[in-house]
Short mmCIF file of C-alpha atoms in Angstrom, two decimals:
data_model
loop_
_atom_site.label_atom_id
_atom_site.label_comp_id
_atom_site.label_asym_id
_atom_site.label_seq_id
_atom_site.Cartn_x
_atom_site.Cartn_y
_atom_site.Cartn_z
CA MET J 26 -8.25 -25.79 -45.11
CA HIS J 27 -5.22 -24.47 -48.14
CA SER J 28 -4.10 -26.89 -50.23
CA GLU J 29 0.28 -26.21 -50.48
CA THR J 30 2.16 -28.07 -52.57
CA VAL J 31 6.28 -26.82 -52.40
CA LEU J 32 8.00 -27.31 -55.39
CA THR J 33 11.34 -27.02 -54.57
CA GLY J 34 15.42 -26.62 -55.80
CA GLY J 35 14.19 -26.14 -59.71
CA LEU J 36 15.59 -24.24 -62.24
CA VAL J 37 13.13 -21.60 -63.31
CA VAL J 38 12.04 -20.10 -66.65
CA ASP J 39 9.44 -17.84 -65.56
CA GLY J 40 8.40 -17.46 -68.92
CA THR J 41 8.96 -13.45 -69.61
CA GLY J 42 12.74 -13.83 -71.64
CA GLY J 43 14.82 -13.25 -68.45
CA PRO J 44 17.11 -15.72 -66.82
CA SER J 45 16.58 -19.02 -65.08
CA ARG J 46 17.32 -18.83 -61.89
CA ARG J 47 17.29 -21.43 -58.73
CA ALA J 48 13.93 -20.90 -56.48
CA ASP J 49 11.32 -23.25 -54.42
CA LEU J 50 7.61 -22.72 -55.30
CA VAL J 51 5.23 -22.36 -52.55
CA LEU J 52 1.65 -23.46 -54.62
CA ARG J 53 -1.75 -23.04 -52.82
CA ASP J 54 -5.63 -23.46 -53.50
CA GLY J 55 -4.68 -23.83 -57.52
CA ARG J 56 -2.25 -20.90 -57.21
CA ILE J 57 1.45 -19.29 -57.13
CA ALA J 58 1.63 -18.10 -53.76
CA HIS J 59 5.35 -17.50 -52.82
CA ILE J 60 8.63 -17.87 -55.17
CA VAL J 61 11.64 -18.26 -52.13
CA PRO J 62 14.91 -19.19 -52.44
CA PRO J 63 16.19 -23.07 -52.69
CA GLY J 64 15.15 -24.34 -49.22
CA GLY J 65 13.95 -21.18 -48.19
CA ALA J 66 10.12 -22.97 -47.89
CA ARG J 67 8.31 -24.22 -45.18
CA THR J 68 5.62 -25.95 -45.57
CA THR J 69 2.92 -28.70 -43.70
CA GLY J 70 1.58 -29.47 -47.79
CA ALA J 71 3.89 -31.80 -50.24
CA VAL J 72 6.89 -31.52 -51.23
CA VAL J 73 8.23 -32.31 -54.20
CA ASP J 74 11.72 -32.35 -55.06
CA VAL J 75 12.87 -30.99 -58.70
CA GLU J 76 16.43 -30.89 -58.26
CA GLY J 77 18.26 -30.25 -61.81
CA LEU J 78 14.83 -29.69 -63.40
CA ALA J 79 13.46 -26.85 -65.13
CA VAL J 80 9.95 -25.31 -63.85
CA THR J 81 8.40 -22.96 -66.77
CA PRO J 82 4.74 -22.05 -67.02
CA GLY J 83 2.84 -24.13 -68.96
CA PHE J 84 2.63 -24.75 -72.53
CA VAL J 85 -0.60 -22.59 -75.04
CA ASP J 86 -1.15 -24.59 -77.72
CA MET J 87 -2.61 -21.38 -79.96
CA HIS J 88 -3.74 -23.34 -82.86
CA SER J 89 -5.19 -26.38 -82.02
CA HIS J 90 -7.42 -29.63 -83.02
CA SER J 91 -8.99 -30.73 -80.24
CA ASP J 92 -12.31 -29.74 -80.09
CA LEU J 93 -14.06 -33.03 -79.40
CA ALA J 94 -11.22 -34.64 -77.85
CA VAL J 95 -10.73 -32.35 -74.60
CA LEU J 96 -14.29 -33.59 -74.21
CA ALA J 97 -13.93 -37.33 -75.18
CA ASP J 98 -10.69 -38.41 -74.01
CA PRO J 99 -9.90 -37.98 -70.14
CA ALA J 100 -6.00 -38.96 -70.37
CA HIS J 101 -5.65 -36.58 -73.70
CA GLU J 102 -2.43 -37.64 -73.75
CA ALA J 103 -1.41 -36.20 -76.68
CA LYS J 104 -1.53 -32.81 -75.16
CA THR J 105 -1.61 -33.20 -71.64
CA LEU J 106 2.52 -35.38 -71.40
CA GLN J 107 3.41 -32.34 -73.89
CA GLY J 108 3.21 -29.93 -70.87
CA VAL J 109 0.44 -28.17 -72.92
CA THR J 110 -2.14 -26.88 -70.69
CA LEU J 111 -4.08 -24.37 -72.13
CA GLU J 112 -5.14 -24.58 -76.23
CA VAL J 113 -7.10 -23.18 -78.18
CA LEU J 114 -10.32 -24.35 -80.32
CA GLY J 115 -12.56 -23.00 -83.02
CA GLN J 116 -9.49 -22.79 -85.09
CA ASP J 117 -9.72 -22.46 -89.64
CA GLY J 118 -12.83 -21.36 -89.30
CA LEU J 119 -14.97 -24.12 -88.30
CA GLY J 120 -15.72 -25.87 -85.31
CA TYR J 121 -18.49 -27.25 -82.74
CA ALA J 122 -19.74 -23.77 -81.93
CA PRO J 123 -21.64 -22.56 -82.41
CA VAL J 124 -23.93 -24.75 -84.56
CA THR J 125 -27.68 -24.70 -85.18
CA ASP J 126 -29.93 -27.74 -85.64
CA ASP J 127 -29.00 -27.43 -89.31
CA THR J 128 -25.92 -27.39 -89.03
CA ALA J 129 -24.60 -29.71 -85.89
CA GLY J 130 -24.70 -33.37 -88.59
CA GLU J 131 -22.66 -31.34 -91.51
CA LEU J 132 -19.99 -29.89 -89.67
CA ARG J 133 -19.44 -32.96 -87.69
CA ALA J 134 -19.90 -35.07 -90.87
CA GLN J 135 -17.07 -32.29 -92.60
CA LEU J 136 -14.95 -32.30 -89.37
CA ALA J 137 -14.49 -36.23 -89.35
CA ALA J 138 -11.09 -36.34 -90.72
CA TRP J 139 -9.89 -33.68 -87.94
CA ASN J 140 -11.96 -34.82 -84.95
CA GLY J 141 -13.33 -38.44 -86.21
CA ARG J 142 -16.82 -38.91 -84.20
CA PRO J 143 -16.68 -39.96 -80.96
CA ASP J 144 -19.88 -40.65 -79.07
CA LEU J 145 -20.31 -37.87 -76.95
CA ASP J 146 -23.70 -36.30 -76.54
CA HIS J 147 -23.96 -33.21 -79.05
CA SER J 148 -26.94 -31.64 -77.88
CA TRP J 149 -25.04 -28.14 -77.38
CA ARG J 150 -25.27 -25.41 -79.96
CA THR J 151 -23.69 -22.14 -78.33
CA VAL J 152 -20.32 -20.84 -77.55
CA GLY J 153 -21.44 -20.77 -73.70
CA GLU J 154 -23.10 -24.06 -73.81
CA TYR J 155 -19.99 -26.07 -75.78
CA LEU J 156 -17.84 -24.08 -72.98
CA ASP J 157 -19.87 -24.64 -70.04
CA ARG J 158 -19.27 -28.64 -70.92
CA ILE J 159 -15.31 -27.99 -70.57
CA ASP J 160 -16.17 -26.71 -67.34
CA ALA J 161 -17.62 -30.21 -66.16
CA GLY J 162 -14.31 -31.04 -66.13
CA ALA J 163 -11.35 -31.94 -68.30
CA PRO J 164 -7.60 -32.79 -69.35
CA VAL J 165 -6.74 -29.23 -70.38
CA ASN J 166 -7.52 -25.97 -69.77
CA ALA J 167 -9.80 -24.24 -73.22
CA ALA J 168 -9.80 -21.33 -74.96
CA VAL J 169 -12.74 -21.26 -78.65
CA LEU J 170 -12.54 -18.81 -80.94
CA VAL J 171 -15.97 -17.85 -82.84
CA PRO J 172 -15.94 -19.59 -86.23
CA GLN J 173 -16.52 -17.97 -89.63
CA GLY J 174 -17.18 -20.62 -91.63
CA ASN J 175 -20.13 -21.71 -88.36
CA VAL J 176 -21.51 -18.61 -88.70
CA ARG J 177 -21.89 -18.27 -92.93
CA MET J 178 -23.45 -22.21 -92.72
CA ALA J 179 -26.11 -20.94 -89.99
CA VAL J 180 -27.45 -18.35 -92.00
CA LEU J 181 -26.28 -18.82 -95.99
CA GLY J 182 -26.04 -23.19 -95.39
CA GLY J 183 -23.02 -23.99 -98.66
CA GLU J 184 -24.23 -21.16 -100.87
CA ASP J 185 -21.25 -18.97 -102.76
CA ARG J 186 -22.62 -15.75 -102.37
CA PRO J 187 -22.60 -12.69 -101.33
CA PRO J 188 -25.10 -12.13 -97.74
CA THR J 189 -28.25 -9.71 -98.32
CA ASP J 190 -27.67 -6.88 -95.72
CA ASP J 191 -30.08 -8.28 -93.05
CA GLU J 192 -27.91 -11.33 -93.49
CA LEU J 193 -25.11 -10.20 -92.42
CA ASP J 194 -27.15 -8.41 -89.44
CA ARG J 195 -27.64 -12.23 -88.63
CA MET J 196 -24.03 -13.12 -89.02
CA ARG J 197 -22.73 -9.88 -86.96
CA ARG J 198 -25.59 -11.05 -83.95
CA ILE J 199 -24.35 -15.19 -83.28
CA VAL J 200 -20.52 -13.13 -83.79
CA ALA J 201 -21.20 -10.86 -81.48
CA ARG J 202 -23.51 -13.60 -78.90
CA GLY J 203 -20.33 -16.05 -79.34
CA MET J 204 -17.94 -13.05 -78.21
CA ALA J 205 -20.32 -12.04 -75.06
CA GLU J 206 -19.97 -15.73 -73.92
CA GLY J 207 -16.53 -15.74 -73.57
CA ALA J 208 -15.57 -16.36 -77.14
CA HIS J 209 -11.71 -14.78 -77.69
CA GLY J 210 -12.21 -13.93 -80.99
CA LEU J 211 -13.21 -14.97 -84.75
CA SER J 212 -10.94 -17.74 -86.96
CA THR J 213 -11.38 -17.46 -90.72
CA GLY J 214 -10.95 -20.84 -92.81
CA LEU J 215 -10.42 -19.84 -96.63
CA THR J 216 -8.85 -22.31 -97.98
CA TYR J 217 -12.26 -24.20 -96.66
CA THR J 218 -15.90 -24.11 -97.53
CA PRO J 219 -17.98 -22.66 -96.19
CA GLY J 220 -15.42 -19.62 -95.73
CA MET J 221 -13.76 -18.87 -98.66
CA TYR J 222 -16.90 -17.98 -99.90
CA ALA J 223 -16.62 -14.53 -98.33
CA THR J 224 -15.03 -11.32 -99.16
CA ASP J 225 -12.68 -9.74 -97.26
CA ASP J 226 -15.37 -6.96 -97.22
CA GLU J 227 -17.35 -9.55 -95.18
CA ILE J 228 -15.40 -10.75 -93.05
CA VAL J 229 -14.34 -6.90 -91.76
CA ALA J 230 -17.94 -6.59 -91.08
CA LEU J 231 -18.17 -10.45 -89.39
CA LEU J 232 -15.00 -8.77 -86.81
CA GLU J 233 -16.85 -5.67 -85.83
CA PRO J 234 -18.25 -7.00 -82.78
CA VAL J 235 -14.87 -8.66 -82.17
CA ARG J 236 -13.69 -4.77 -81.71
CA ALA J 237 -16.38 -4.34 -79.45
CA ALA J 238 -15.17 -7.16 -77.38
CA GLY J 239 -11.64 -6.47 -77.66
CA GLY J 240 -10.98 -9.96 -79.16
CA TYR J 241 -8.83 -10.84 -82.09
CA TYR J 242 -8.77 -12.18 -85.51
CA CYS J 243 -7.09 -15.69 -86.60
CA PRO J 244 -7.08 -16.49 -90.22
CA HIS J 245 -6.48 -19.60 -91.90
CA HIS J 246 -5.64 -17.12 -95.34
CA ARG J 247 -6.33 -17.19 -98.99
CA ASN J 248 -3.05 -18.67 -100.28
CA TYR J 249 -0.14 -20.34 -98.92
CA GLY J 250 1.25 -21.33 -102.39
CA SER J 251 1.66 -19.32 -105.63
CA ARG J 252 0.20 -16.14 -103.93
CA VAL J 253 1.72 -16.44 -99.92
CA VAL J 254 2.73 -13.16 -99.77
CA GLU J 255 0.46 -11.22 -101.23
CA SER J 256 -2.43 -13.60 -98.75
CA TYR J 257 -0.23 -12.65 -95.53
CA ARG J 258 -0.49 -8.86 -97.00
CA GLU J 259 -4.83 -9.46 -97.58
CA CYS J 260 -4.39 -10.61 -94.02
CA LEU J 261 -2.48 -7.72 -91.84
CA GLU J 262 -5.03 -5.25 -94.38
CA THR J 263 -8.06 -6.97 -93.23
CA ALA J 264 -7.08 -6.30 -89.92
CA ARG J 265 -5.97 -2.63 -89.68
CA ARG J 266 -9.68 -1.87 -91.56
CA ALA J 267 -11.34 -3.68 -88.86
CA GLN J 268 -8.91 -2.37 -86.25
CA VAL J 269 -8.57 -5.69 -84.54
CA ALA J 270 -5.22 -7.49 -82.82
CA LEU J 271 -4.50 -10.24 -85.85
CA HIS J 272 -3.38 -13.55 -84.66
CA LEU J 273 -1.88 -15.65 -87.94
CA ALA J 274 -2.49 -19.06 -88.21
CA HIS J 275 -0.12 -21.84 -89.03
CA CYS J 276 2.48 -18.99 -89.97
CA HIS J 277 4.27 -20.99 -92.98
CA VAL J 278 5.83 -20.36 -96.19
CA ASN J 279 5.55 -23.29 -97.84
CA PHE J 280 6.24 -25.29 -101.07
CA PRO J 281 9.34 -25.13 -103.19
CA GLN J 282 8.88 -22.22 -104.87
CA ASN J 283 8.35 -20.39 -101.83
CA ARG J 284 11.97 -21.39 -100.16
CA GLY J 285 13.36 -18.39 -98.48
CA ARG J 286 10.24 -15.99 -99.01
CA ALA J 287 9.15 -15.77 -95.12
CA PRO J 288 11.30 -12.39 -94.88
CA GLU J 289 8.72 -10.87 -96.72
CA VAL J 290 6.09 -12.01 -94.18
CA LEU J 291 7.89 -10.96 -91.68
CA ASP J 292 8.76 -7.46 -93.41
CA ALA J 293 5.24 -7.16 -93.99
CA ILE J 294 4.27 -8.29 -90.20
CA ASP J 295 7.05 -5.38 -89.30
CA GLU J 296 5.57 -2.73 -91.27
CA ALA J 297 2.15 -3.34 -90.96
CA THR J 298 3.66 -2.72 -86.80
CA VAL J 299 5.34 0.42 -87.41
CA HIS J 300 3.41 2.17 -90.05
CA TYR J 301 -0.17 1.25 -88.59
CA GLY J 302 0.20 0.20 -84.67
CA LEU J 303 -1.14 -3.54 -85.54
CA ASP J 304 -0.82 -6.02 -82.82
CA VAL J 305 0.49 -9.04 -85.17
CA THR J 306 1.62 -12.60 -83.73
CA LEU J 307 1.53 -15.55 -85.25
CA ASP J 308 2.27 -19.22 -84.71
CA SER J 309 4.05 -22.25 -86.29
CA TYR J 310 5.06 -25.51 -86.24
CA PRO J 311 8.43 -27.02 -86.11
CA TYR J 312 7.71 -29.61 -88.41
CA ARG J 313 8.06 -29.66 -92.91
CA ALA J 314 5.06 -31.21 -93.28
CA SER J 315 1.35 -29.98 -92.58
CA ALA J 316 -2.05 -31.80 -92.48
CA THR J 317 -5.95 -31.90 -93.69
CA HIS J 318 -8.56 -33.64 -94.98
CA LEU J 319 -7.59 -35.28 -97.85
CA GLY J 320 -10.88 -33.27 -99.44
CA ALA J 321 -9.21 -29.62 -98.76
CA PRO J 322 -6.89 -29.80 -102.80
CA LEU J 323 -10.41 -30.07 -104.18
CA PRO J 324 -11.33 -26.03 -106.15
CA SER J 325 -14.34 -24.66 -104.19
CA TRP J 326 -17.11 -25.18 -106.67
CA VAL J 327 -16.94 -28.37 -106.40
CA GLN J 328 -17.48 -28.47 -101.94
CA VAL J 329 -20.86 -26.33 -102.85
CA GLY J 330 -23.32 -27.53 -100.50
CA GLY J 331 -21.79 -29.94 -98.93
CA THR J 332 -20.46 -33.53 -98.58
CA ALA J 333 -23.33 -35.13 -100.99
CA ALA J 334 -23.57 -32.64 -103.39
CA THR J 335 -19.35 -32.77 -103.86
CA LEU J 336 -19.17 -37.00 -103.83
CA GLU J 337 -22.22 -36.66 -106.46
CA ARG J 338 -20.10 -33.96 -108.44
CA LEU J 339 -17.05 -35.92 -108.44
CA ARG J 340 -18.79 -39.56 -108.97
CA ASP J 341 -20.20 -37.70 -112.25
CA ALA J 342 -17.38 -38.02 -115.30
CA PRO J 343 -16.83 -35.09 -116.97
CA THR J 344 -16.94 -32.92 -113.35
CA ARG J 345 -14.20 -35.68 -112.34
CA ALA J 346 -12.08 -34.46 -115.21
CA ARG J 347 -12.78 -31.14 -114.55
CA VAL J 348 -11.81 -30.84 -111.54
CA LEU J 349 -8.71 -33.03 -111.94
CA ARG J 350 -7.60 -30.60 -114.49
CA GLU J 351 -7.67 -27.98 -112.99
CA ILE J 352 -5.97 -30.14 -109.80
CA GLU J 353 -2.61 -31.63 -112.07
CA GLU J 354 -2.14 -28.95 -114.31
CA GLU J 355 -3.55 -25.15 -113.18
CA GLY J 356 -3.10 -25.31 -109.15
CA THR J 357 -6.72 -25.45 -107.47
CA ASP J 358 -7.97 -22.60 -104.45
CA GLY J 359 -7.81 -25.20 -102.65
CA ASN J 360 -4.42 -26.15 -103.35
CA HIS J 361 -3.37 -22.57 -103.00
CA GLY J 362 -3.28 -21.96 -106.72
CA VAL J 363 0.17 -24.88 -106.80
CA PRO J 364 -0.33 -28.15 -109.41
CA MET J 365 -0.71 -31.03 -107.65
CA ASP J 366 2.73 -33.16 -106.78
CA TRP J 367 1.53 -36.34 -106.25
CA SER J 368 4.15 -38.06 -103.82
CA ALA J 369 3.63 -35.42 -101.76
CA ILE J 370 0.54 -35.64 -100.72
CA VAL J 371 0.62 -38.54 -97.61
CA VAL J 372 -2.81 -40.78 -96.45
CA THR J 373 -2.70 -40.54 -92.43
CA GLY J 374 -5.91 -41.77 -91.84
CA VAL J 375 -9.61 -43.50 -93.63
CA ALA J 376 -12.86 -44.28 -91.72
CA ASP J 377 -13.56 -47.41 -93.37
CA PRO J 378 -11.52 -49.84 -91.94
CA GLY J 379 -11.18 -51.52 -96.12
CA LEU J 380 -9.95 -48.64 -97.41
CA SER J 381 -6.57 -49.06 -94.58
CA TRP J 382 -4.60 -50.41 -97.48
CA ALA J 383 -3.86 -46.47 -98.32
CA VAL J 384 -2.40 -45.84 -94.88
CA GLY J 385 0.96 -44.54 -95.63
CA SER J 386 1.79 -43.86 -98.00
CA SER J 387 1.38 -41.52 -100.75
CA VAL J 388 -0.92 -41.08 -103.84
CA ALA J 389 1.85 -41.33 -106.38
CA ASP J 390 3.11 -44.73 -104.70
CA LEU J 391 0.11 -45.84 -104.24
CA ALA J 392 -0.76 -45.66 -107.75
CA ARG J 393 2.05 -46.69 -108.43
CA THR J 394 2.04 -50.20 -106.77
CA ARG J 395 -1.86 -50.34 -108.52
CA GLY J 396 -1.02 -50.06 -111.52
CA ARG J 397 -3.63 -46.75 -111.26
CA LEU J 398 -3.71 -42.71 -112.55
CA PRO J 399 -2.91 -41.25 -109.60
CA GLY J 400 -5.94 -38.69 -109.82
CA ASP J 401 -8.21 -40.91 -110.96
CA LEU J 402 -7.19 -43.15 -107.25
CA TYR J 403 -7.69 -40.02 -105.45
CA MET J 404 -10.37 -39.23 -106.32
CA ASP J 405 -11.82 -43.31 -105.89
CA LEU J 406 -10.21 -43.04 -102.85
CA LEU J 407 -11.97 -39.77 -101.77
CA VAL J 408 -16.08 -41.43 -103.16
CA ALA J 409 -14.75 -44.85 -100.89
CA ASP J 410 -14.51 -42.83 -97.78
CA GLU J 411 -16.90 -40.04 -97.80
CA LEU J 412 -14.32 -37.12 -97.93
CA ARG J 413 -13.95 -38.49 -94.46
CA SER J 414 -9.58 -39.51 -95.16
CA GLY J 415 -6.58 -37.71 -93.39
CA CYS J 416 -3.53 -36.38 -95.05
CA LEU J 417 0.32 -35.48 -94.57
CA LEU J 418 1.05 -32.26 -97.80
CA GLN J 419 5.23 -32.42 -97.32
CA VAL J 420 5.41 -28.48 -98.78
CA GLY J 421 7.69 -27.04 -96.39
CA ASN J 422 11.01 -25.73 -95.89
CA GLU J 423 13.56 -25.96 -93.32
CA GLU J 424 14.93 -22.35 -93.60
CA ASN J 425 11.67 -20.83 -93.28
CA ILE J 426 10.43 -22.79 -90.11
CA ARG J 427 13.68 -21.62 -88.18
CA THR J 428 13.82 -18.07 -89.18
CA ILE J 429 10.02 -17.11 -88.50
CA MET J 430 10.92 -19.05 -84.67
CA ARG J 431 12.60 -16.18 -84.37
CA HIS J 432 10.28 -13.46 -85.01
CA SER J 433 8.96 -11.60 -81.80
CA SER J 434 6.05 -12.07 -82.36
CA HIS J 435 5.99 -16.03 -82.37
CA THR J 436 4.00 -18.30 -80.62
CA ALA J 437 3.24 -22.14 -80.86
CA GLY J 438 0.59 -24.22 -82.62
CA SER J 439 0.31 -27.81 -82.34
CA ASP J 440 -2.32 -27.83 -85.69
CA GLY J 441 -2.49 -31.47 -84.19
CA ILE J 442 -4.59 -33.74 -85.94
CA LEU J 443 -5.00 -36.44 -83.56
CA VAL J 444 -6.93 -39.16 -85.65
CA GLY J 445 -6.31 -41.67 -88.01
CA ALA J 446 -4.24 -44.67 -88.10
CA ARG J 447 -0.88 -42.37 -89.21
CA PRO J 448 -1.88 -38.87 -88.61
CA HIS J 449 1.21 -36.31 -87.95
CA PRO J 450 3.93 -36.44 -84.69
CA ARG J 451 2.85 -32.48 -84.58
CA GLY J 452 0.22 -33.72 -82.53
CA TRP J 453 2.01 -35.39 -79.51
CA GLY J 454 5.49 -33.55 -80.53
CA THR J 455 4.97 -29.81 -81.36
CA PHE J 456 6.45 -28.25 -77.51
CA PRO J 457 8.66 -31.50 -77.00
CA ARG J 458 10.46 -30.55 -79.91
CA TYR J 459 11.15 -26.94 -80.01
CA LEU J 460 12.53 -27.49 -76.86
CA GLY J 461 14.58 -30.47 -77.94
CA HIS J 462 15.49 -29.79 -81.45
CA TYR J 463 15.66 -26.39 -81.74
CA VAL J 464 16.95 -25.31 -78.96
CA ARG J 465 19.34 -27.74 -77.45
CA GLU J 466 20.54 -29.14 -80.64
CA LEU J 467 20.53 -26.02 -82.60
CA GLY J 468 20.32 -23.15 -80.73
CA VAL J 469 18.42 -21.49 -82.23
CA LEU J 470 16.35 -20.05 -79.72
CA THR J 471 17.94 -20.05 -75.98
CA LEU J 472 15.84 -21.88 -73.44
CA GLU J 473 14.19 -18.64 -71.76
CA GLU J 474 13.74 -17.37 -74.91
CA CYS J 475 11.83 -20.20 -76.11
CA VAL J 476 9.64 -21.10 -73.62
CA ARG J 477 8.97 -16.98 -73.67
CA HIS J 478 7.07 -18.08 -76.86
CA LEU J 479 5.03 -21.34 -75.64
CA THR J 480 4.39 -19.18 -72.34
CA SER J 481 3.60 -15.92 -72.02
CA ARG J 482 3.20 -14.45 -75.36
CA PRO J 483 0.32 -16.22 -75.51
CA ALA J 484 -1.25 -15.28 -72.62
CA ARG J 485 -0.87 -11.98 -73.59
CA ARG J 486 -2.69 -12.23 -76.63
CA LEU J 487 -5.53 -14.04 -75.08
CA GLY J 488 -5.46 -11.06 -72.87
CA LEU J 489 -4.25 -13.24 -69.76
CA THR J 490 -2.47 -11.36 -67.24
CA ASP J 491 -2.44 -14.87 -65.00
CA ARG J 492 -1.15 -17.40 -66.85
CA GLY J 493 1.63 -17.52 -68.59
CA VAL J 494 4.24 -16.32 -66.18
CA ILE J 495 5.50 -17.97 -63.42
CA GLN J 496 4.88 -14.75 -60.44
CA ALA J 497 3.23 -14.70 -56.99
CA GLY J 498 -0.64 -14.81 -57.83
CA ALA J 499 -0.21 -16.78 -61.01
CA VAL J 500 -2.21 -19.64 -61.46
CA ALA J 501 -0.10 -22.59 -61.24
CA ASP J 502 -0.18 -24.02 -64.66
CA LEU J 503 3.10 -25.41 -64.87
CA VAL J 504 5.37 -27.68 -65.90
CA VAL J 505 8.57 -29.39 -64.86
CA LEU J 506 11.04 -30.84 -67.70
CA ASP J 507 14.72 -31.55 -68.07
CA PRO J 508 16.82 -28.95 -70.15
CA ALA J 509 19.60 -31.96 -71.17
CA THR J 510 16.47 -34.57 -72.07
CA VAL J 511 13.52 -33.36 -73.52
CA ASP J 512 12.18 -34.60 -76.70
CA ALA J 513 9.35 -35.23 -78.88
CA LEU J 514 9.43 -38.87 -80.18
CA ALA J 515 7.20 -39.10 -82.15
CA THR J 516 7.31 -39.99 -85.56
CA TYR J 517 5.32 -39.45 -89.42
CA GLU J 518 5.47 -43.68 -89.14
CA GLU J 519 5.31 -43.90 -84.58
CA PRO J 520 3.57 -40.61 -84.20
CA ARG J 521 1.73 -41.11 -80.75
CA LEU J 522 5.03 -42.05 -79.08
CA ALA J 523 5.67 -39.82 -75.94
CA PRO J 524 8.01 -37.75 -75.42
CA ARG J 525 10.91 -37.69 -72.86
CA GLY J 526 12.08 -35.50 -70.71
CA ILE J 527 8.88 -34.14 -69.18
CA HIS J 528 8.37 -34.93 -65.25
CA HIS J 529 5.15 -32.97 -63.96
CA VAL J 530 2.77 -30.97 -65.58
CA LEU J 531 0.49 -28.84 -63.25
CA VAL J 532 -3.08 -27.38 -63.76
CA SER J 533 -4.00 -25.54 -61.64
CA GLY J 534 -1.95 -27.17 -59.52
CA ASP J 535 -3.48 -30.04 -59.57
CA PHE J 536 -0.56 -32.83 -60.83
CA THR J 537 -1.65 -34.16 -64.32
CA VAL J 538 1.36 -35.50 -65.26
CA ARG J 539 3.08 -37.19 -62.22
CA ASP J 540 7.22 -38.77 -62.82
CA GLY J 541 6.34 -38.47 -66.74
CA ARG J 542 2.85 -40.78 -66.67
CA ARG J 543 -1.26 -39.44 -66.55
CA THR J 544 -2.58 -39.03 -63.60
CA ASP J 545 -6.90 -38.87 -63.20
CA ARG J 546 -7.17 -35.81 -62.81
CA LEU J 547 -9.48 -33.68 -64.92
CA PRO J 548 -9.15 -29.61 -63.33
CA GLY J 549 -9.13 -27.81 -66.90
CA ARG J 550 -11.99 -25.80 -67.37
CA SER J 551 -12.53 -23.11 -69.65
CA VAL J 552 -10.89 -19.80 -70.29
CA ARG J 553 -13.24 -17.47 -70.90
CA ARG J 554 -12.68 -13.45 -72.77
CA ASN J 555 -12.83 -10.85 -69.92
CA ARG J 556 -13.62 -13.59 -66.45
CA ARG J 557 -10.73 -13.71 -64.30
#
């Protein structure tokens, strides 16, 4: 017996960038069976009237930190209510698979500021075993990347040194297994330990099995500040040498000194595309602030050996003085070579409830109200919360954001960190903010072109031919929204507010959101490379 639903009377924005048109969609057994003129559908199944609303493909979050949320939070309203139907996990070179018995605990500690510590059975070790967990039922579909930091940690621990030939072979084998089990590519976090200890030569070697599997390279590159254009060029060169497709994660051009420099980055991309035939895409989020863990600005040498070793160094007075000098005067590799502006770093969450006084304020303001030096207060907070705090960095440029989102390689990635008392609103607002603020209010993109950025273009990067578009035979991952009202309501003060204007969301034809409310359905599954 077939399960059939008809969405009738809607404005179909099909994800290709072409003109919208009114049509009825006939959904059968999780796919789009037919697209017919309005009123032309005949069915004995359910009929849902979407007159006056737009129907789009489901949104693809190309840069997500929902690695544990998709397992621990059945509602997952941060993403489901936005219309996200597929998230790409394993970002920034750090994740939860693959891991070993020795590295699993250290990685959970290192990632606590991004993902919290939900009560989960962490018995998986491989990429395949992690994806099997998702296949048991999830609120959204999920694809994964192999995180290079995990791979390096499995072989070298937290050491800052080049691998031997044997160690490099072992790392390549780990990447190859992850790709064979369904990963879509390799991610790096080149301002995070231990990923930052790798040379470009090492990364090129690890991309060999990625190229063989037809995957792509997704770098969080080495410098978003003092060497931003040079660092993007390094990523382009790495991908050219490795002969792999490139997807630039959270492609922003931040910090005051880089205002107006986005065209330089885009020119470098266009040059690599034209002269070397490089296949490049990028993602961005539509906010000026970035978000990470509070210890991210620390210099890399402080973080050698993991969390316990870092804390020990920060408790040592001479070492602490050296760290502060580098942060405040020189600019560390962790802060992209830019001396710290303490007014730009805002605490978003702490693990220790006794430190909740810090949440929502900049380090500069906290120091002022407590009669402290900002650097000393920052160090004390890192130690007291054992490096588990989160933060915002108010370093973005609106002009650069708009320039980048117009580019023909652009997709959307929320980079959403969902834990903490006051996390970044991008975790709840990225996709409706594109459609409301940048499409309807500012006209930076048309509705049709923006939907293409959020759907078919990222699906193509993932090698998916039956998602990201509304066409007969495609998977019925769909969003029904009101173009006249859709918008993000989440703010920096109230970051967990649901968006408005998104009425229904379907994953494989199953309603995960109905009339703006989350249902109890868990139709999400893993989307593995080279598996239809």
